[in-house]
C-alpha cells in the first residue's frame, strides 16, 4: 500500500473535525451575538455607549418612549449632536441621564428624538456615514428595524467642521487622485453610504474591538482629567462682570476663503446626498457658533486654538474680524442649505441672548455647551420647529467689544 493511501483516511478525518469545529465556532458566535443584541441590550441600562456600534448606540438612547424610536426626530452632526460637554461631566459620564439637546427636545416636544451624532465627525461622516450605517445596520437580523425619521435636524458647527471636511478631502484625493465634486460624491456613495452584508455579521466583533480599544485608551482616565482651568487669555463680559475664558475654538480664522469654500463643498455634497436619500423628509440645518462667537469680548483681540492634521495650534485674531468671519460662513452655509431644498436656522442670536448674562459653556469643559447651553439650543429649536416658515437670515448683530462697537 502506498504511503499516500495510508495517510488519506487520517487527513480526511482531520479535515472533517476541523470543519465541524469551524461550524461550531461560527454557530456559537452567531448565537452569542443574537443573545447579546436581542436579549441583553434591550434589558440593561448602560451608562456609556462609546464602545457600541452605531445602530446599537441609537437603540439604547433614553430620549424616546420605547427601545425602537417611532415617528422620531433624528439629530445629525458631531459632538454637539452627540451631547458632549459639561452637563455629561456633571452627571459623572452617565449617558442614562439627560445630557444633551436631544434629551431636552424629547421633553419639550413629547416625541422620540435620537442622536445620530458622533464626536469628531465632519459633515460627510455626520450627514452620510452615520445615518447610512445606523439605518442599514438595523436591517441585520440581530437588531429590530429602525424606521426612517419623520424629521432631520443637521448641525453645522463653525468651530471645526471645515477642518474636519478638509481632512476628508485628503482621503478623497488619496483614493481618486482628485477631490472635485464628482470625486466627493463617488467617495460618499461607495465608502460612506455603503453597508455590506458582512457588516451584519461583524457587530459583536466590532463591539469587542471597540471595548478593548476604549478600555486600553482610557484605562487611567478620570473625569477630572477632562476639565479645563477657567483662567485664560480671553476676557469676556457676562452680566456686569469681566471674566477670564481659556483658549477655545473660534470660526476658522486660520483658513483663507479658498480653503473654507473647499470645506464647504463637502458640506454641500453631503447635504445633497442627505436630501436625495430622504426626499420626502423635512431637513433643517442648524448653524452652531463656536464659543468665542457667543460672548461679548472685553478686548479687541482674542486668542483661539484649532487643530490641523491632529496637531493643536494657537493664534490670535481681532474680535471684529472674528465676527465678520462668522457672519460670512453663516451666509455661505445658509445659501447652500436653501439651494439644497432644506431649511436653515441660525442659532447664534438665541445663544448670544442667554450668554449676555450667563455662561453657556464650562465651567470645566469649554469646547461644548453646558446644561444651560443645550437647553437654550433645544428650546430655540423646539420653538422654530413648531412653526413653519422660511429659512432664517444670518444675524449680523454680534456682541460688541468693550473697546468699541
Coordinates of C-alpha atoms in Angstrom, one line a residue:
X1 CA 0.0 0.0 0.0
X2 CA 1.3 3.4 -1.0
X3 CA 2.0 5.9 1.9
X4 CA -0.4 8.3 0.4
X5 CA -3.2 5.8 0.6
X6 CA -2.5 5.2 4.3
X7 CA -2.4 9.0 5.1
X8 CA -5.7 9.8 3.3
X9 CA -8.1 8.5 5.9
X10 CA -6.3 10.4 8.6
X11 CA -6.3 13.6 6.6
X12 CA -10.0 13.2 5.8
X13 CA -10.8 12.7 9.5
X14 CA -8.7 15.8 10.5
X15 CA -10.4 17.9 7.8
X16 CA -13.8 16.8 8.9
X17 CA -13.0 17.6 12.6
X18 CA -11.7 21.0 11.6
X19 CA -14.8 21.7 9.6
X20 CA -17.1 20.7 12.4
X21 CA -15.1 22.8 14.8
X22 CA -15.3 25.8 12.5
X23 CA -19.1 25.4 12.1
X24 CA -19.4 25.1 15.9
X25 CA -17.4 28.3 16.4
X26 CA -19.5 30.2 13.8
X27 CA -22.7 28.9 15.2
X28 CA -21.7 29.8 18.7
X29 CA -20.6 33.3 17.6
X30 CA -24.0 33.9 15.9
X31 CA -25.9 32.6 18.9
X32 CA -24.0 34.8 21.3
X33 CA -24.3 37.8 19.0
X34 CA -28.1 37.3 18.8
X35 CA -28.5 36.9 22.6
X36 CA -26.3 40.0 23.3
X37 CA -28.1 42.4 20.9
X38 CA -31.6 41.0 21.0
X39 CA -31.9 39.9 24.6
X40 CA -29.3 41.5 26.8
X41 CA -29.1 45.1 25.5
X42 CA -32.8 45.8 25.5
X43 CA -33.0 44.9 29.2
X44 CA -30.0 46.8 30.6
X45 CA -29.3 50.5 31.3
X46 CA -25.8 51.3 30.1
X47 CA -24.0 54.4 31.5
X48 CA -21.8 54.7 28.5
X49 CA -22.2 53.8 24.8
X50 CA -18.9 54.7 23.0
X51 CA -18.0 51.1 22.6
X52 CA -21.2 50.1 20.8
X53 CA -21.7 50.0 17.0
X54 CA -23.8 52.8 15.6
X55 CA -27.2 51.0 15.4
X56 CA -27.0 49.6 18.9
X57 CA -26.0 53.1 20.2
X58 CA -29.2 54.6 18.9
X59 CA -31.4 51.8 20.3
X60 CA -30.0 52.4 23.8
X61 CA -30.6 56.1 23.9
X62 CA -33.2 57.2 26.5
X63 CA -34.7 60.2 24.6
X64 CA -37.5 58.0 23.3
X65 CA -40.5 56.1 24.6
X66 CA -39.5 52.6 23.6
X67 CA -36.5 50.6 22.5
X68 CA -37.1 51.4 18.8
X69 CA -37.7 55.0 18.0
X70 CA -41.0 55.8 16.3
X71 CA -42.1 58.9 14.4
X72 CA -38.9 60.5 15.6
X73 CA -36.6 63.4 15.0
X74 CA -33.0 62.5 14.1
X75 CA -30.3 64.9 15.1
X76 CA -27.2 64.6 12.9
X77 CA -23.7 66.1 13.4
X78 CA -20.6 65.9 15.5
X79 CA -20.1 66.1 19.3
X80 CA -22.7 68.8 19.7
X81 CA -25.3 66.4 18.2
X82 CA -23.9 63.6 20.4
X83 CA -24.2 65.9 23.5
X84 CA -20.7 66.0 24.8
X85 CA -19.9 68.8 27.3
X86 CA -20.0 69.9 30.9
X87 CA -23.5 68.5 31.5
X88 CA -22.3 65.0 30.8
X89 CA -19.3 65.6 33.0
X90 CA -21.6 66.8 35.8
X91 CA -23.5 63.6 35.5
X92 CA -20.3 61.6 36.0
X93 CA -20.4 60.5 32.4
X94 CA -23.7 58.6 32.9
X95 CA -25.4 58.6 29.5
X96 CA -28.6 57.1 31.0
X97 CA -29.3 60.6 32.4
X98 CA -30.2 63.6 30.3
X99 CA -27.1 65.4 29.0
X100 CA -27.7 66.9 25.6
X101 CA -30.1 68.7 23.3
X102 CA -31.9 65.6 22.2
X103 CA -33.0 64.9 25.8
X104 CA -34.4 68.5 26.1
X105 CA -36.1 68.3 22.7
X106 CA -37.6 64.9 23.8
X107 CA -39.1 66.5 26.9
X108 CA -40.4 69.6 25.2
X109 CA -41.8 68.1 22.0
X110 CA -43.1 64.9 23.8
X111 CA -41.9 62.7 21.0
X112 CA -38.9 60.5 20.2
X113 CA -35.7 62.4 19.5
X114 CA -32.5 60.5 18.9
X115 CA -28.9 61.5 18.1
X116 CA -27.1 60.1 15.1
X117 CA -24.2 62.3 16.1
X118 CA -20.6 61.2 16.6
X119 CA -17.8 63.1 18.2
X120 CA -15.1 64.2 15.8
X121 CA -17.4 63.8 12.7
X122 CA -17.2 66.2 9.9
X123 CA -20.2 66.8 7.6
X124 CA -19.5 63.7 5.5
X125 CA -19.4 61.4 8.5
X126 CA -22.3 63.2 10.3
X127 CA -24.7 63.6 7.3
X128 CA -23.9 60.5 5.3
X129 CA -21.9 57.7 7.1
X130 CA -23.8 57.8 10.4
X131 CA -27.4 57.7 9.1
X132 CA -26.4 55.2 6.4
X133 CA -24.8 52.8 8.9
X134 CA -27.4 53.2 11.5
X135 CA -30.5 52.6 9.3
X136 CA -28.8 49.9 7.1
X137 CA -27.4 48.2 10.2
X138 CA -30.9 47.9 11.7
X139 CA -31.9 45.6 8.9
X140 CA -29.5 43.0 10.3
X141 CA -31.3 40.1 12.0
X142 CA -29.8 40.8 15.4
X143 CA -31.5 44.3 15.5
X144 CA -35.1 45.4 15.3
X145 CA -35.6 47.6 12.3
X146 CA -35.3 51.3 12.9
X147 CA -37.8 53.2 10.6
X148 CA -36.7 56.3 8.8
X149 CA -37.1 59.5 10.8
X150 CA -40.0 61.8 10.4
X151 CA -37.7 64.8 10.6
X152 CA -34.0 65.5 10.4
X153 CA -32.0 68.2 12.2
X154 CA -28.4 68.6 10.9
X155 CA -25.9 70.6 13.0
X156 CA -23.2 72.6 11.3
X157 CA -20.5 73.6 13.8
X158 CA -18.4 76.6 12.8
X159 CA -15.6 75.7 15.2
X160 CA -14.1 72.7 13.4
X161 CA -16.4 71.3 10.7
X162 CA -14.4 72.9 8.0
X163 CA -11.1 71.5 9.3
X164 CA -12.8 68.0 9.5
X165 CA -14.0 68.4 6.0
X166 CA -10.6 69.3 4.7
X167 CA -9.2 66.1 6.2
X168 CA -12.0 64.2 4.5
X169 CA -10.9 65.8 1.2
X170 CA -7.4 64.4 1.7
X171 CA -8.9 60.9 1.9
X172 CA -10.9 61.6 -1.3
X173 CA -7.7 62.8 -3.1
X174 CA -5.7 59.8 -1.9
X175 CA -8.4 57.5 -3.3
X176 CA -9.1 59.1 -6.6
X177 CA -6.2 61.5 -7.3
X178 CA -8.6 64.4 -7.2
X179 CA -11.1 66.0 -4.8
X180 CA -13.7 67.7 -7.0
X181 CA -17.4 67.3 -6.5
X182 CA -17.6 64.2 -8.7
X183 CA -14.9 62.5 -6.5
X184 CA -16.6 63.6 -3.3
X185 CA -19.9 62.2 -4.5
X186 CA -18.2 58.9 -5.5
X187 CA -16.4 58.6 -2.2
X188 CA -19.7 59.3 -0.3
X189 CA -21.6 56.7 -2.2
X190 CA -19.0 53.9 -2.4
X191 CA -17.4 54.3 1.1
X192 CA -19.7 56.1 3.5
X193 CA -23.2 55.2 2.2
X194 CA -22.3 51.6 1.5
X195 CA -23.2 48.9 4.0
X196 CA -22.3 45.3 3.1
X197 CA -23.9 42.1 4.2
X198 CA -20.8 41.1 6.1
X199 CA -21.0 44.1 8.4
X200 CA -24.1 42.5 9.8
X201 CA -22.0 39.6 11.0
X202 CA -19.3 41.8 12.5
X203 CA -21.4 43.6 15.0
X204 CA -20.3 41.6 18.1
X205 CA -16.7 41.6 16.9
X206 CA -16.9 45.3 16.4
X207 CA -18.2 45.7 19.9
X208 CA -15.5 43.7 21.5
X209 CA -12.8 45.6 19.5
X210 CA -14.3 49.0 20.5
X211 CA -14.5 47.9 24.2
X212 CA -10.9 46.7 24.1
X213 CA -9.6 50.0 22.5
X214 CA -11.8 52.1 24.8
X215 CA -10.6 50.3 28.0
X216 CA -7.0 50.5 26.9
X217 CA -7.0 54.1 25.8
X218 CA -8.9 55.3 28.9
X219 CA -7.8 52.8 31.5
X220 CA -6.2 55.5 33.7
X221 CA -8.6 58.4 32.8
X222 CA -10.5 60.2 35.4
X223 CA -13.3 62.7 34.6
X224 CA -11.2 65.4 36.3
X225 CA -8.7 64.9 33.5
X226 CA -11.2 66.3 31.0
X227 CA -11.7 69.6 32.8
X228 CA -10.1 72.9 31.9
X229 CA -9.0 75.7 34.0
X230 CA -11.2 78.8 34.0
X231 CA -8.4 81.3 33.8
X232 CA -7.2 82.0 30.3
X233 CA -6.0 84.7 27.9
X234 CA -9.5 85.8 26.8
X235 CA -11.7 88.2 28.7
X236 CA -15.4 88.3 28.1
X237 CA -18.3 90.3 29.7
X238 CA -21.1 88.3 31.2
X239 CA -23.7 90.4 33.0
X240 CA -21.7 93.2 34.6
X241 CA -18.6 91.1 35.2
X242 CA -15.4 90.8 33.2
X243 CA -14.3 87.2 33.4
X244 CA -11.5 85.0 32.0
X245 CA -12.1 82.3 29.4
X246 CA -9.5 79.7 28.4
X247 CA -8.2 79.0 24.8
X248 CA -11.2 77.7 22.9
X249 CA -12.3 77.3 19.3
X250 CA -13.4 80.2 17.0
X251 CA -14.5 80.3 13.4
X252 CA -11.6 79.1 11.2
X253 CA -9.6 82.3 11.2
X254 CA -6.5 80.4 10.2
X255 CA -8.1 79.5 6.8
X256 CA -8.5 81.7 3.8
X257 CA -11.7 81.9 1.8
X258 CA -10.5 79.3 -0.8
X259 CA -9.9 76.7 1.9
X260 CA -13.2 77.4 3.6
X261 CA -15.0 77.0 0.3
X262 CA -13.3 73.7 -0.3
X263 CA -14.5 72.6 3.1
X264 CA -18.0 73.9 2.4
X265 CA -18.1 71.8 -0.8
X266 CA -18.0 68.7 1.4
X267 CA -20.9 70.2 3.5
X268 CA -22.9 70.9 0.3
X269 CA -22.4 67.4 -1.3
X270 CA -23.1 65.7 2.0
X271 CA -26.3 67.7 2.4
X272 CA -27.4 66.9 -1.2
X273 CA -26.8 63.2 -0.5
X274 CA -29.0 63.5 2.6
X275 CA -31.7 65.4 0.6
X276 CA -31.7 62.7 -2.1
X277 CA -31.7 59.8 0.4
X278 CA -34.7 61.3 2.3
X279 CA -36.6 63.2 -0.4
X280 CA -39.9 63.3 1.5
X281 CA -38.5 64.2 4.9
X282 CA -38.1 67.7 6.3
X283 CA -34.4 68.6 6.8
X284 CA -33.3 71.5 8.9
X285 CA -29.6 72.7 9.1
X286 CA -28.8 74.5 12.3
X287 CA -25.7 76.8 12.5
X288 CA -23.9 76.2 15.8
X289 CA -21.5 79.0 16.9
X290 CA -18.0 78.4 18.3
X291 CA -17.6 79.5 21.9
X292 CA -15.7 82.8 21.1
X293 CA -18.5 83.8 18.7
X294 CA -21.1 83.8 21.5
X295 CA -19.8 86.2 24.2
X296 CA -19.2 89.9 24.4
X297 CA -15.5 90.4 24.2
X298 CA -13.7 92.7 26.6
X299 CA -10.7 93.2 24.4
X300 CA -10.3 93.9 20.6
X301 CA -8.1 90.8 20.3
X302 CA -8.9 87.2 21.1
X303 CA -6.8 84.1 21.5
X304 CA -8.1 80.8 20.0
X305 CA -7.0 77.3 19.3
X306 CA -7.5 75.0 16.3
X307 CA -6.4 71.6 15.2
X308 CA -4.9 70.7 11.8
X309 CA -3.9 67.2 10.9
X310 CA -4.1 66.1 14.5
X311 CA -1.8 68.9 15.7
X312 CA -3.0 71.6 18.1
X313 CA -2.2 75.2 17.3
X314 CA -2.9 78.6 18.9
X315 CA -3.3 82.0 17.3
X316 CA -4.9 85.4 17.8
X317 CA -7.4 87.4 15.8
X318 CA -9.3 90.7 16.0
X319 CA -12.6 90.4 17.7
X320 CA -14.3 92.3 14.9
X321 CA -12.7 90.1 12.2
X322 CA -13.9 87.0 14.1
X323 CA -17.5 88.2 13.9
X324 CA -17.1 89.0 10.2
X325 CA -15.8 85.5 9.6
X326 CA -18.7 84.0 11.5
X327 CA -21.2 86.1 9.5
X328 CA -19.6 85.2 6.2
X329 CA -19.6 81.5 6.9
X330 CA -23.2 81.6 8.2
X331 CA -24.2 83.2 4.9
X332 CA -22.4 80.7 2.8
X333 CA -23.9 77.8 4.7
X334 CA -27.4 79.3 4.5
X335 CA -27.1 79.8 0.7
X336 CA -26.0 76.2 0.2
X337 CA -28.8 74.9 2.5
X338 CA -31.6 76.7 0.9
X339 CA -30.3 75.7 -2.6
X340 CA -30.4 72.1 -1.5
X341 CA -34.1 72.5 -0.5
X342 CA -33.5 72.4 3.2
X343 CA -34.5 74.9 5.9
X344 CA -31.8 76.9 7.7
X345 CA -31.8 78.1 11.3
X346 CA -29.1 80.5 12.8
X347 CA -28.8 79.6 16.5
X348 CA -26.3 82.4 17.2
X349 CA -28.9 85.1 18.3
X350 CA -30.5 82.7 20.8
X351 CA -27.1 81.7 22.2
X352 CA -25.9 85.3 22.5
X353 CA -29.1 86.4 24.2
X354 CA -28.6 83.9 27.1
X355 CA -24.8 84.4 27.1
X356 CA -25.2 88.1 27.8
X357 CA -25.9 87.2 31.4
X358 CA -24.8 83.6 31.8
X359 CA -22.1 81.2 30.7
X360 CA -23.4 78.6 28.4
X361 CA -20.1 76.8 28.2
X362 CA -17.9 75.4 31.0
X363 CA -17.1 75.8 33.8
X364 CA -15.0 72.6 33.3
X365 CA -15.3 71.7 29.7
X366 CA -15.3 74.7 27.4
X367 CA -15.5 73.4 23.8
X368 CA -19.2 72.4 24.1
X369 CA -22.3 73.7 25.7
X370 CA -23.1 73.1 29.3
X371 CA -26.6 72.2 30.5
X372 CA -27.9 75.8 30.1
X373 CA -26.3 75.9 26.6
X374 CA -28.0 72.7 25.4
X375 CA -31.3 73.8 27.0
X376 CA -31.0 77.1 25.2
X377 CA -30.3 75.4 21.8
X378 CA -33.1 72.8 22.3
X379 CA -35.7 75.5 23.3
X380 CA -34.8 77.6 20.3
X381 CA -35.2 74.5 18.0
X382 CA -38.5 73.5 19.6
X383 CA -39.9 77.0 19.0
X384 CA -38.6 77.1 15.5
X385 CA -39.9 73.6 14.6
X386 CA -43.3 74.4 16.0
X387 CA -43.9 77.0 13.3
X388 CA -43.4 76.5 9.6
X389 CA -41.5 79.3 7.9
X390 CA -38.7 80.3 5.6
X391 CA -35.1 79.9 6.5
X392 CA -33.5 82.3 8.9
X393 CA -31.3 85.1 7.7
X394 CA -27.9 85.2 9.3
X395 CA -27.9 87.7 12.1
X396 CA -25.2 90.3 11.8
X397 CA -25.7 91.6 15.3
X398 CA -22.6 90.4 17.0
X399 CA -21.9 91.1 20.7
X400 CA -19.8 94.3 20.8
X401 CA -16.4 94.5 22.3
X402 CA -15.6 96.8 25.3
X403 CA -13.3 98.8 23.1
X404 CA -16.0 99.8 20.7
X405 CA -18.9 98.8 18.5

